[in-house]
PDB file of C-alpha atoms and ligand atoms in Angstrom:
ATOM      1  CA  UNK T  15     -96.329  23.586 -24.776  1.00 46.00           C
ATOM      2  CA  UNK T  16     -99.535  25.288 -24.935  1.00 56.00           C
ATOM      3  CA  UNK T  17     -99.302  29.042 -24.198  1.00 63.00           C
ATOM      4  CA  UNK T  18    -100.192  28.357 -20.190  1.00 69.00           C
ATOM      5  CA  UNK T  19     -96.936  26.221 -19.725  1.00 72.00           C
ATOM      6  CA  UNK T  20     -99.278  23.051 -18.994  1.00 77.00           C
ATOM      7  CA  UNK T  21     -96.737  20.121 -18.148  1.00 80.00           C
ATOM      8  CA  UNK T  22     -97.617  17.526 -21.804  1.00 81.00           C
ATOM      9  CA  UNK T  23     -99.674  14.860 -18.912  1.00 82.00           C
ATOM     10  CA  UNK T  24    -101.573  17.421 -17.579  1.00 82.00           C
ATOM     11  CA  UNK T  25    -103.026  18.423 -21.269  1.00 83.00           C
ATOM     12  CA  UNK T  26    -103.030  14.519 -21.862  1.00 85.00           C
ATOM     13  CA  UNK T  27    -106.196  14.352 -18.642  1.00 86.00           C
ATOM     14  CA  UNK T  28    -107.515  16.947 -19.505  1.00 90.00           C
ATOM     15  CA  UNK T  29    -111.494  15.941 -21.004  1.00 90.00           C
ATOM     16  CA  UNK T  30    -113.062  19.484 -21.840  1.00 92.00           C
ATOM     17  CA  UNK T  31    -111.602  23.034 -22.404  1.00 94.00           C
ATOM     18  CA  UNK T  32    -114.071  25.364 -21.787  1.00 95.00           C
ATOM     19  CA  UNK T  33    -113.205  28.633 -23.354  1.00 96.00           C
ATOM     20  CA  UNK T  34    -114.956  31.546 -21.790  1.00 97.00           C
ATOM     21  CA  UNK T  35    -115.180  34.166 -24.049  1.00 97.00           C
ATOM     22  CA  UNK T  36    -116.993  37.646 -23.351  1.00 98.00           C
ATOM     23  CA  UNK T  37    -120.765  38.251 -24.414  1.00 98.00           C
ATOM     24  CA  UNK T  38    -119.810  41.575 -25.450  1.00 98.00           C
ATOM     25  CA  UNK T  39    -117.478  40.622 -27.973  1.00 97.00           C
ATOM     26  CA  UNK T  40    -118.349  37.452 -29.182  1.00 97.00           C
ATOM     27  CA  UNK T  41    -115.542  37.362 -31.358  1.00 96.00           C
ATOM     28  CA  UNK T  42    -112.759  39.943 -30.699  1.00 95.00           C
ATOM     29  CA  UNK T  43    -113.104  38.667 -26.608  1.00 95.00           C
ATOM     30  CA  UNK T  44    -112.292  35.122 -28.067  1.00 95.00           C
ATOM     31  CA  UNK T  45    -108.348  33.283 -27.482  1.00 90.00           C
ATOM     32  CA  UNK T  46    -106.424  34.157 -30.860  1.00 86.00           C
ATOM     33  CA  UNK T  47    -104.192  30.852 -29.931  1.00 84.00           C
ATOM     34  CA  UNK T  48    -106.465  28.627 -27.967  1.00 84.00           C
ATOM     35  CA  UNK T  49    -108.017  27.031 -31.043  1.00 80.00           C
ATOM     36  CA  UNK T  50    -104.975  25.558 -32.632  1.00 80.00           C
ATOM     37  CA  UNK T  51    -103.684  24.890 -29.177  1.00 81.00           C
ATOM     38  CA  UNK T  52    -106.350  22.559 -28.203  1.00 86.00           C
ATOM     39  CA  UNK T  53    -107.304  21.468 -31.680  1.00 82.00           C
ATOM     40  CA  UNK T  54    -107.830  18.114 -30.672  1.00 85.00           C
ATOM     41  CA  UNK T  55    -109.822  18.084 -27.247  1.00 88.00           C
ATOM     42  CA  UNK T  56    -113.683  18.575 -27.100  1.00 88.00           C
ATOM     43  CA  UNK T  57    -114.758  22.282 -26.806  1.00 92.00           C
ATOM     44  CA  UNK T  58    -117.171  24.544 -25.468  1.00 95.00           C
ATOM     45  CA  UNK T  59    -117.665  28.229 -25.279  1.00 97.00           C
ATOM     46  CA  UNK T  60    -118.846  29.645 -22.530  1.00 97.00           C
ATOM     47  CA  UNK T  61    -119.726  33.843 -23.206  1.00 98.00           C
ATOM     48  CA  UNK T  62    -119.685  35.946 -20.330  1.00 98.00           C
ATOM     49  CA  UNK T  63    -120.942  38.188 -18.566  1.00 98.00           C
ATOM     50  CA  UNK T  64    -124.401  38.086 -20.803  1.00 98.00           C
ATOM     51  CA  UNK T  65    -127.008  40.597 -18.183  1.00 98.00           C
ATOM     52  CA  UNK T  66    -124.527  43.153 -19.759  1.00 98.00           C
ATOM     53  CA  UNK T  67    -124.729  42.225 -23.412  1.00 98.00           C
ATOM     54  CA  UNK T  68    -127.025  43.002 -26.294  1.00 97.00           C
ATOM     55  CA  UNK T  69    -127.611  39.712 -26.937  1.00 97.00           C
ATOM     56  CA  UNK T  70    -129.676  39.843 -30.563  1.00 95.00           C
ATOM     57  CA  UNK T  71    -126.676  40.792 -31.995  1.00 96.00           C
ATOM     58  CA  UNK T  72    -124.259  38.774 -30.327  1.00 97.00           C
ATOM     59  CA  UNK T  73    -126.434  35.794 -31.371  1.00 96.00           C
ATOM     60  CA  UNK T  74    -125.617  36.976 -35.115  1.00 95.00           C
ATOM     61  CA  UNK T  75    -121.810  37.089 -34.759  1.00 96.00           C
ATOM     62  CA  UNK T  76    -121.772  33.241 -32.481  1.00 96.00           C
ATOM     63  CA  UNK T  77    -120.262  30.444 -34.609  1.00 94.00           C
ATOM     64  CA  UNK T  78    -123.205  28.359 -35.251  1.00 93.00           C
ATOM     65  CA  UNK T  79    -121.124  25.090 -35.346  1.00 93.00           C
ATOM     66  CA  UNK T  80    -119.678  25.238 -31.824  1.00 94.00           C
ATOM     67  CA  UNK T  81    -121.476  24.361 -28.369  1.00 93.00           C
ATOM     68  CA  UNK T  82    -121.512  27.467 -26.582  1.00 96.00           C
ATOM     69  CA  UNK T  83    -123.735  29.026 -24.264  1.00 97.00           C
ATOM     70  CA  UNK T  84    -124.840  32.571 -22.882  1.00 97.00           C
ATOM     71  CA  UNK T  85    -124.397  32.919 -19.784  1.00 97.00           C
ATOM     72  CA  UNK T  86    -124.611  35.793 -16.404  1.00 97.00           C
ATOM     73  CA  UNK T  87    -123.286  34.468 -13.510  1.00 97.00           C
ATOM     74  CA  UNK T  88    -125.069  37.261 -11.748  1.00 96.00           C
ATOM     75  CA  UNK T  89    -127.837  34.825 -11.747  1.00 95.00           C
ATOM     76  CA  UNK T  90    -128.541  31.356 -10.682  1.00 94.00           C
ATOM     77  CA  UNK T  91    -131.100  30.711 -12.955  1.00 92.00           C
ATOM     78  CA  UNK T  92    -129.658  28.887 -16.229  1.00 94.00           C
ATOM     79  CA  UNK T  93    -126.678  26.791 -12.906  1.00 95.00           C
ATOM     80  CA  UNK T  94    -129.241  23.866 -13.519  1.00 94.00           C
ATOM     81  CA  UNK T  95    -128.769  24.009 -17.209  1.00 94.00           C
ATOM     82  CA  UNK T  96    -124.933  24.279 -17.800  1.00 94.00           C
ATOM     83  CA  UNK T  97    -124.164  21.625 -14.583  1.00 92.00           C
ATOM     84  CA  UNK T  98    -127.124  19.199 -16.476  1.00 92.00           C
ATOM     85  CA  UNK T  99    -124.713  19.660 -19.653  1.00 91.00           C
ATOM     86  CA  UNK T 100    -121.131  18.709 -18.321  1.00 89.00           C
ATOM     87  CA  UNK T 101    -123.089  15.543 -16.640  1.00 88.00           C
ATOM     88  CA  UNK T 102    -123.677  15.099 -19.725  1.00 88.00           C
ATOM     89  CA  UNK T 103    -120.809  15.265 -21.982  1.00 85.00           C
ATOM     90  CA  UNK T 104    -119.019  13.547 -18.435  1.00 83.00           C
ATOM     91  CA  UNK T 105    -121.681  10.437 -18.603  1.00 84.00           C
ATOM     92  CA  UNK T 106    -120.327  10.316 -22.693  1.00 85.00           C
ATOM     93  CA  UNK T 107    -116.910  10.031 -22.192  1.00 82.00           C
ATOM     94  CA  UNK T 108    -116.708   7.977 -19.462  1.00 82.00           C
ATOM     95  CA  UNK T 109    -118.814   5.441 -21.650  1.00 85.00           C
ATOM     96  CA  UNK T 110    -116.573   6.086 -24.705  1.00 83.00           C
ATOM     97  CA  UNK T 111    -113.477   4.925 -22.323  1.00 80.00           C
ATOM     98  CA  UNK T 112    -115.469   2.081 -21.089  1.00 84.00           C
ATOM     99  CA  UNK T 113    -115.620   0.845 -23.765  1.00 86.00           C
ATOM    100  CA  UNK T 114    -112.056   1.293 -25.150  1.00 83.00           C
ATOM    101  CA  UNK T 115    -111.737  -1.317 -22.130  1.00 82.00           C
ATOM    102  CA  UNK T 116    -109.985   1.142 -19.615  1.00 77.00           C
ATOM    103  CA  UNK T 117    -111.544   3.349 -16.519  1.00 74.00           C
ATOM    104  CA  UNK T 118    -111.929   6.896 -16.844  1.00 72.00           C
ATOM    105  CA  UNK T 119    -111.649   8.817 -13.462  1.00 78.00           C
ATOM    106  CA  UNK T 120    -113.376  11.811 -12.543  1.00 84.00           C
ATOM    107  CA  UNK T 121    -114.310  14.825 -15.799  1.00 88.00           C
ATOM    108  CA  UNK T 122    -111.019  17.081 -15.919  1.00 92.00           C
ATOM    109  CA  UNK T 123    -112.131  19.755 -17.451  1.00 93.00           C
ATOM    110  CA  UNK T 124    -110.056  23.304 -18.295  1.00 93.00           C
ATOM    111  CA  UNK T 125    -111.277  26.652 -18.178  1.00 93.00           C
ATOM    112  CA  UNK T 126    -109.261  29.357 -20.528  1.00 92.00           C
ATOM    113  CA  UNK T 127    -109.363  32.360 -21.293  1.00 92.00           C
ATOM    114  CA  UNK T 128    -108.471  36.136 -22.392  1.00 91.00           C
ATOM    115  CA  UNK T 129    -107.987  38.428 -19.088  1.00 89.00           C
ATOM    116  CA  UNK T 130    -110.475  39.429 -16.532  1.00 92.00           C
ATOM    117  CA  UNK T 131    -113.010  37.053 -18.941  1.00 95.00           C
ATOM    118  CA  UNK T 132    -114.927  35.463 -15.436  1.00 95.00           C
ATOM    119  CA  UNK T 133    -113.260  32.032 -15.724  1.00 93.00           C
ATOM    120  CA  UNK T 134    -112.757  32.549 -11.578  1.00 93.00           C
ATOM    121  CA  UNK T 135    -116.147  34.338 -11.412  1.00 95.00           C
ATOM    122  CA  UNK T 136    -117.337  30.579 -13.795  1.00 95.00           C
ATOM    123  CA  UNK T 137    -116.208  28.700 -11.764  1.00 93.00           C
ATOM    124  CA  UNK T 138    -117.216  29.302  -8.071  1.00 93.00           C
ATOM    125  CA  UNK T 139    -120.893  30.176 -10.148  1.00 95.00           C
ATOM    126  CA  UNK T 140    -120.639  26.158 -10.938  1.00 93.00           C
ATOM    127  CA  UNK T 141    -119.704  25.142  -7.892  1.00 91.00           C
ATOM    128  CA  UNK T 142    -121.972  27.680  -5.651  1.00 90.00           C
ATOM    129  CA  UNK T 143    -118.444  28.127  -3.429  1.00 88.00           C
ATOM    130  CA  UNK T 144    -116.354  31.514  -3.686  1.00 89.00           C
ATOM    131  CA  UNK T 145    -113.198  29.283  -4.133  1.00 85.00           C
ATOM    132  CA  UNK T 146    -111.270  30.987  -6.831  1.00 84.00           C
ATOM    133  CA  UNK T 147    -110.107  35.050  -6.269  1.00 87.00           C
ATOM    134  CA  UNK T 148    -112.263  36.897  -8.378  1.00 88.00           C
ATOM    135  CA  UNK T 149    -111.412  41.273  -9.416  1.00 86.00           C
ATOM    136  CA  UNK T 150    -112.398  43.343 -12.082  1.00 86.00           C
ATOM    137  CA  UNK T 151    -109.449  44.043 -13.772  1.00 85.00           C
ATOM    138  CA  UNK T 152    -107.219  41.701 -15.676  1.00 81.00           C
ATOM    139  CA  UNK T 153    -104.230  39.505 -14.798  1.00 81.00           C
ATOM    140  CA  UNK T 154    -106.123  38.204 -10.980  1.00 85.00           C
ATOM    141  CA  UNK T 155    -105.678  34.040 -12.210  1.00 82.00           C
ATOM    142  CA  UNK T 156    -101.707  33.408 -11.565  1.00 86.00           C
ATOM    143  CA  UNK T 157    -101.142  30.574 -11.520  1.00 84.00           C
ATOM    144  CA  UNK T 158    -104.161  26.775 -12.884  1.00 85.00           C
ATOM    145  CA  UNK T 159    -105.414  26.087 -10.168  1.00 87.00           C
ATOM    146  CA  UNK T 160    -107.941  22.965  -9.372  1.00 89.00           C
ATOM    147  CA  UNK T 161    -111.369  22.918  -7.811  1.00 90.00           C
ATOM    148  CA  UNK T 162    -113.765  20.356  -7.737  1.00 89.00           C
ATOM    149  CA  UNK T 163    -117.145  20.555  -8.591  1.00 86.00           C
ATOM    150  CA  UNK T 164    -118.571  17.735  -7.493  1.00 83.00           C
ATOM    151  CA  UNK T 165    -117.547  13.819  -7.114  1.00 84.00           C
ATOM    152  CA  UNK T 166    -117.342  13.484 -11.220  1.00 84.00           C
ATOM    153  CA  UNK T 167    -116.193  17.131 -12.393  1.00 88.00           C
ATOM    154  CA  UNK T 168    -112.946  19.002 -11.459  1.00 91.00           C
ATOM    155  CA  UNK T 169    -111.634  22.073 -12.895  1.00 92.00           C
ATOM    156  CA  UNK T 170    -108.549  23.831 -13.892  1.00 91.00           C
ATOM    157  CA  UNK T 171    -108.940  27.554 -13.197  1.00 90.00           C
ATOM    158  CA  UNK T 172    -105.893  29.328 -15.234  1.00 88.00           C
ATOM    159  CA  UNK T 173    -104.807  32.637 -15.734  1.00 85.00           C
ATOM    160  CA  UNK T 174    -105.708  34.590 -19.106  1.00 83.00           C
ATOM    161  CA  UNK T 175    -103.018  34.716 -20.961  1.00 77.00           C
ATOM    162  CA  UNK T 176    -102.633  36.429 -23.884  1.00 71.00           C
ATOM    163  CA  UNK T 177     -99.015  37.901 -23.316  1.00 66.00           C
ATOM    164  CA  UNK T 178     -97.210  37.231 -27.569  1.00 64.00           C
ATOM    165  CA  UNK T 179    -100.550  39.133 -28.966  1.00 70.00           C
ATOM    166  CA  UNK T 180     -99.881  41.834 -30.931  1.00 75.00           C
ATOM    167  CA  UNK T 181    -103.772  43.459 -31.874  1.00 77.00           C
ATOM    168  CA  UNK T 182    -104.910  46.201 -34.420  1.00 83.00           C
ATOM    169  CA  UNK T 183    -105.698  48.900 -32.700  1.00 84.00           C
ATOM    170  CA  UNK T 184    -109.500  48.484 -33.259  1.00 87.00           C
ATOM    171  CA  UNK T 185    -108.907  45.237 -31.144  1.00 90.00           C
ATOM    172  CA  UNK T 186    -106.915  46.863 -29.023  1.00 89.00           C
ATOM    173  CA  UNK T 187    -109.741  50.091 -28.947  1.00 92.00           C
ATOM    174  CA  UNK T 188    -112.549  47.243 -28.133  1.00 94.00           C
ATOM    175  CA  UNK T 189    -110.907  45.598 -25.282  1.00 93.00           C
ATOM    176  CA  UNK T 190    -110.409  48.187 -22.633  1.00 92.00           C
ATOM    177  CA  UNK T 191    -113.458  49.538 -23.622  1.00 94.00           C
ATOM    178  CA  UNK T 192    -114.235  46.230 -21.614  1.00 93.00           C
ATOM    179  CA  UNK T 193    -111.152  45.870 -19.469  1.00 89.00           C
ATOM    180  CA  UNK T 194    -110.297  42.462 -21.134  1.00 88.00           C
ATOM    181  CA  UNK T 195    -106.414  43.994 -21.536  1.00 82.00           C
ATOM    182  CA  UNK T 196    -104.756  46.828 -19.008  1.00 72.00           C
ATOM    183  CA  UNK T 197    -105.628  49.715 -21.153  1.00 63.00           C
ATOM    184  CA  UNK T 198    -103.164  51.883 -19.329  1.00 60.00           C
ATOM    185  CA  UNK T 199    -101.062  53.001 -22.486  1.00 66.00           C
ATOM    186  CA  UNK T 200    -104.402  54.078 -23.992  1.00 74.00           C
ATOM    187  CA  UNK T 201    -105.634  57.496 -23.413  1.00 87.00           C
ATOM    188  CA  UNK T 202    -108.251  58.453 -21.357  1.00 91.00           C
ATOM    189  CA  UNK T 203    -109.474  60.797 -22.826  1.00 94.00           C
ATOM    190  CA  UNK T 204    -108.873  58.985 -26.530  1.00 93.00           C
ATOM    191  CA  UNK T 205    -110.869  56.019 -24.896  1.00 94.00           C
ATOM    192  CA  UNK T 206    -113.330  57.941 -23.635  1.00 96.00           C
ATOM    193  CA  UNK T 207    -114.050  59.239 -27.045  1.00 96.00           C
ATOM    194  CA  UNK T 208    -114.054  56.298 -28.989  1.00 95.00           C
ATOM    195  CA  UNK T 209    -116.833  55.194 -26.386  1.00 96.00           C
ATOM    196  CA  UNK T 210    -119.050  57.772 -26.731  1.00 97.00           C
ATOM    197  CA  UNK T 211    -117.885  57.690 -30.535  1.00 96.00           C
ATOM    198  CA  UNK T 212    -119.400  54.086 -30.460  1.00 96.00           C
ATOM    199  CA  UNK T 213    -122.505  54.947 -28.403  1.00 96.00           C
ATOM    200  CA  UNK T 214    -123.905  57.253 -30.976  1.00 95.00           C
ATOM    201  CA  UNK T 215    -123.155  55.686 -34.226  1.00 94.00           C
ATOM    202  CA  UNK T 216    -124.909  52.142 -32.219  1.00 95.00           C
ATOM    203  CA  UNK T 217    -127.015  53.363 -29.484  1.00 95.00           C
ATOM    204  CA  UNK T 218    -128.253  56.714 -30.089  1.00 94.00           C
ATOM    205  CA  UNK T 219    -131.117  56.816 -27.894  1.00 94.00           C
ATOM    206  CA  UNK T 220    -129.012  55.110 -24.630  1.00 95.00           C
ATOM    207  CA  UNK T 221    -126.511  58.024 -25.067  1.00 95.00           C
ATOM    208  CA  UNK T 222    -128.898  60.228 -24.896  1.00 94.00           C
ATOM    209  CA  UNK T 223    -131.276  59.077 -22.454  1.00 94.00           C
ATOM    210  CA  UNK T 224    -128.035  59.557 -20.308  1.00 95.00           C
ATOM    211  CA  UNK T 225    -126.355  62.917 -20.881  1.00 94.00           C
ATOM    212  CA  UNK T 226    -130.384  64.681 -21.481  1.00 88.00           C
ATOM    213  CA  UNK T 227    -132.328  65.560 -24.446  1.00 74.00           C
ATOM    214  CA  UNK T 228    -130.312  68.951 -24.699  1.00 75.00           C
ATOM    215  CA  UNK T 229    -126.749  67.795 -24.480  1.00 78.00           C
ATOM    216  CA  UNK T 230    -124.143  67.630 -27.847  1.00 90.00           C
ATOM    217  CA  UNK T 231    -123.032  64.328 -27.877  1.00 91.00           C
ATOM    218  CA  UNK T 232    -119.633  64.936 -26.333  1.00 94.00           C
ATOM    219  CA  UNK T 233    -117.653  64.377 -22.554  1.00 95.00           C
ATOM    220  CA  UNK T 234    -118.116  68.150 -22.399  1.00 95.00           C
ATOM    221  CA  UNK T 235    -121.694  67.080 -21.902  1.00 95.00           C
ATOM    222  CA  UNK T 236    -120.945  64.323 -19.540  1.00 96.00           C
ATOM    223  CA  UNK T 237    -118.871  66.727 -17.628  1.00 96.00           C
ATOM    224  CA  UNK T 238    -121.708  68.850 -17.835  1.00 94.00           C
ATOM    225  CA  UNK T 239    -124.426  66.145 -16.557  1.00 93.00           C
ATOM    226  CA  UNK T 240    -122.024  65.783 -13.609  1.00 95.00           C
ATOM    227  CA  UNK T 241    -121.382  69.433 -13.068  1.00 94.00           C
ATOM    228  CA  UNK T 242    -117.392  68.383 -13.315  1.00 96.00           C
ATOM    229  CA  UNK T 243    -115.546  71.471 -12.692  1.00 95.00           C
ATOM    230  CA  UNK T 244    -111.363  72.490 -12.042  1.00 93.00           C
ATOM    231  CA  UNK T 245    -110.101  75.480 -10.688  1.00 90.00           C
ATOM    232  CA  UNK T 246    -111.205  78.746 -13.515  1.00 91.00           C
ATOM    233  CA  UNK T 247    -114.742  77.076 -14.346  1.00 90.00           C
ATOM    234  CA  UNK T 248    -113.562  74.894 -16.850  1.00 95.00           C
ATOM    235  CA  UNK T 249    -115.187  71.525 -17.206  1.00 96.00           C
ATOM    236  CA  UNK T 250    -112.977  68.589 -16.553  1.00 97.00           C
ATOM    237  CA  UNK T 251    -113.134  66.335 -19.021  1.00 96.00           C
ATOM    238  CA  UNK T 252    -110.413  63.811 -17.267  1.00 95.00           C
ATOM    239  CA  UNK T 253    -112.522  63.167 -14.733  1.00 96.00           C
ATOM    240  CA  UNK T 254    -116.021  63.250 -17.520  1.00 97.00           C
ATOM    241  CA  UNK T 255    -113.796  60.393 -19.147  1.00 96.00           C
ATOM    242  CA  UNK T 256    -113.237  58.279 -15.918  1.00 95.00           C
ATOM    243  CA  UNK T 257    -116.903  58.266 -15.031  1.00 97.00           C
ATOM    244  CA  UNK T 258    -117.579  57.710 -18.607  1.00 97.00           C
ATOM    245  CA  UNK T 259    -116.204  54.409 -18.719  1.00 96.00           C
ATOM    246  CA  UNK T 260    -117.222  53.423 -15.828  1.00 95.00           C
ATOM    247  CA  UNK T 261    -121.077  53.700 -16.723  1.00 97.00           C
ATOM    248  CA  UNK T 262    -119.918  51.840 -20.068  1.00 97.00           C
ATOM    249  CA  UNK T 263    -118.200  48.683 -19.483  1.00 95.00           C
ATOM    250  CA  UNK T 264    -120.764  48.370 -16.162  1.00 95.00           C
ATOM    251  CA  UNK T 265    -123.278  48.601 -17.870  1.00 96.00           C
ATOM    252  CA  UNK T 266    -125.005  51.874 -17.277  1.00 96.00           C
ATOM    253  CA  UNK T 267    -125.818  52.829 -20.488  1.00 96.00           C
ATOM    254  CA  UNK T 268    -127.313  50.141 -21.492  1.00 96.00           C
ATOM    255  CA  UNK T 269    -126.754  46.286 -23.569  1.00 97.00           C
ATOM    256  CA  UNK T 270    -123.622  46.587 -25.290  1.00 97.00           C
ATOM    257  CA  UNK T 271    -122.614  44.270 -28.457  1.00 97.00           C
ATOM    258  CA  UNK T 272    -118.453  45.792 -29.164  1.00 97.00           C
ATOM    259  CA  UNK T 273    -119.082  43.592 -32.225  1.00 96.00           C
ATOM    260  CA  UNK T 274    -121.721  44.813 -34.082  1.00 95.00           C
ATOM    261  CA  UNK T 275    -119.697  46.482 -36.315  1.00 92.00           C
ATOM    262  CA  UNK T 276    -118.582  43.116 -37.365  1.00 92.00           C
ATOM    263  CA  UNK T 277    -122.762  41.686 -38.633  1.00 88.00           C
ATOM    264  CA  UNK T 278    -121.864  44.843 -41.258  1.00 74.00           C
ATOM    265  CA  UNK T 279    -119.085  42.834 -43.136  1.00 66.00           C
ATOM    266  CA  UNK T 280    -120.647  39.921 -42.463  1.00 64.00           C
ATOM    267  CA  UNK T 281    -124.355  41.459 -43.908  1.00 65.00           C
ATOM    268  CA  UNK T 282    -121.620  42.348 -47.478  1.00 62.00           C
ATOM    269  CA  UNK T 283    -120.183  38.924 -47.810  1.00 57.00           C
ATOM    270  CA  UNK T 284    -124.167  37.667 -47.987  1.00 62.00           C
ATOM    271  CA  UNK T 285    -124.428  40.055 -50.439  1.00 61.00           C
ATOM    272  CA  UNK T 286    -121.230  38.627 -52.378  1.00 56.00           C
ATOM    273  CA  UNK T 287    -122.086  35.675 -52.034  1.00 51.00           C
ATOM    274  CA  UNK T 288    -125.834  36.184 -52.932  1.00 49.00           C
TER     275      UNK T 288
HETATM  276  N1  GTP F 313    -122.112  41.188 -15.102  1.00 81.34           N
HETATM  277  C1  GTP F 313    -121.303  40.604 -14.897  1.00 81.34           C
HETATM  278  N2  GTP F 313    -119.784  40.309 -14.202  1.00 81.34           N
HETATM  279  C2  GTP F 313    -119.392  39.565 -14.344  1.00 81.34           C
HETATM  280  C3  GTP F 313    -120.425  38.223 -14.342  1.00 81.34           C
HETATM  281  N3  GTP F 313    -118.783  36.961 -14.660  1.00 81.34           N
HETATM  282  C4  GTP F 313    -117.721  37.995 -14.388  1.00 81.34           C
HETATM  283  N4  GTP F 313    -118.021  39.099 -13.827  1.00 81.34           N
HETATM  284  C5  GTP F 313    -116.749  40.500 -13.520  1.00 81.34           C
HETATM  285  O1  GTP F 313    -115.702  40.119 -14.023  1.00 81.34           O
HETATM  286  C6  GTP F 313    -114.764  40.145 -13.212  1.00 81.34           C
HETATM  287  C7  GTP F 313    -113.627  39.867 -13.461  1.00 81.34           C
HETATM  288  O2  GTP F 313    -113.924  37.938 -12.784  1.00 81.34           O
HETATM  289  P1  GTP F 313    -112.841  37.155 -12.778  1.00 81.34           P
HETATM  290  O3  GTP F 313    -114.273  36.016 -12.710  1.00 81.34           O
HETATM  291  O4  GTP F 313    -111.964  37.487 -12.029  1.00 81.34           O
HETATM  292  O5  GTP F 313    -112.497  37.142 -14.635  1.00 81.34           O
HETATM  293  P2  GTP F 313    -111.043  35.912 -14.766  1.00 81.34           P
HETATM  294  O6  GTP F 313    -110.910  35.196 -16.016  1.00 81.34           O
HETATM  295  O7  GTP F 313    -110.943  35.002 -13.663  1.00 81.34           O
HETATM  296  O8  GTP F 313    -109.782  36.905 -14.824  1.00 81.34           O
HETATM  297  P3  GTP F 313    -108.512  37.073 -15.044  1.00 81.34           P
HETATM  298  O9  GTP F 313    -107.927  35.861 -13.626  1.00 81.34           O
HETATM  299  O10 GTP F 313    -107.525  37.705 -14.147  1.00 81.34           O
HETATM  300  O11 GTP F 313    -108.258  36.800 -15.683  1.00 81.34           O
HETATM  301  C8  GTP F 313    -115.224  40.357 -12.209  1.00 81.34           C
HETATM  302  O12 GTP F 313    -115.179  41.794 -11.602  1.00 81.34           O
HETATM  303  C9  GTP F 313    -116.383  39.382 -12.112  1.00 81.34           C
HETATM  304  O13 GTP F 313    -117.353  40.358 -10.610  1.00 81.34           O
HETATM  305  C10 GTP F 313    -121.158  38.863 -15.409  1.00 81.34           C
HETATM  306  O14 GTP F 313    -121.592  37.177 -15.588  1.00 81.34           O
HETATM  307  N5  GTP F 313    -121.837  39.435 -15.169  1.00 81.34           N
HETATM  308 MG1   MG F 314    -109.109  34.495 -12.689  1.00 81.34          MG
END
């Protein structure tokens, strides 16, 4: 049984697996077991939320051996290109089946990925209608649901499943920062401090623009910027943390690549192998 508890017959019927990941986390948002669970299926990786990502960095971090696309469902610009690619793949699979002597019905695609990466949004974007339920928190799609794109292609939307995986703390923080896991057990002040540290290390200019040039880089400066005061005149750091996390996640600090630290590891690796 695969991680999604799909039946063997259903799995057998699937022609292509579309793994959805987040463009801001091209490494960390990849599902830990999809490579193993679907190793014999044709796979496409869609890096969604490209409108929020520092794509120059993100593109350096992906596996070039895979068929992959960066896209945003906030614009229809790339929709036709993706539909054409799916149709072409479908046509070649159909031809292969016919050559082997059996009939191939409509192309069946399985959409999988960790929670909240944008699986249902991608499906709605492809069909041009809001059929799959979408919201900005993990756990929205509860059960697999078939959606037809056109007479030739059907998609199976699935819930983001991550139950049995334990990530190391740095990965949990990264996923929590872009709301791909519920970060309830991570302290909000701690998470916001990580967001500030990350931004000041890798996107310092954006942070300075956000805070105003004369402010220190701290949560207190965020509270100052918004004039968040508690009774007694002390800065309300919890409120500042909430605002900063929301602004960070929604792109108000600019386009980011949260796996940017992995570029250094790649560069180190290149130096070793040189
Ligand atoms: N900015 C931006 N937001 C997006 C994009 N795609 C999806 N979102 C937002 O991401 C959030 C999650 O989207 P969903 O489509 O519900 O994600 P999901 O992977 O189906 O989530 P689960 O069903 O909970 O696993 C929603 O708030 C979407 O509006 C995108 O390309 N750009
Ligand atoms: Mg969903």
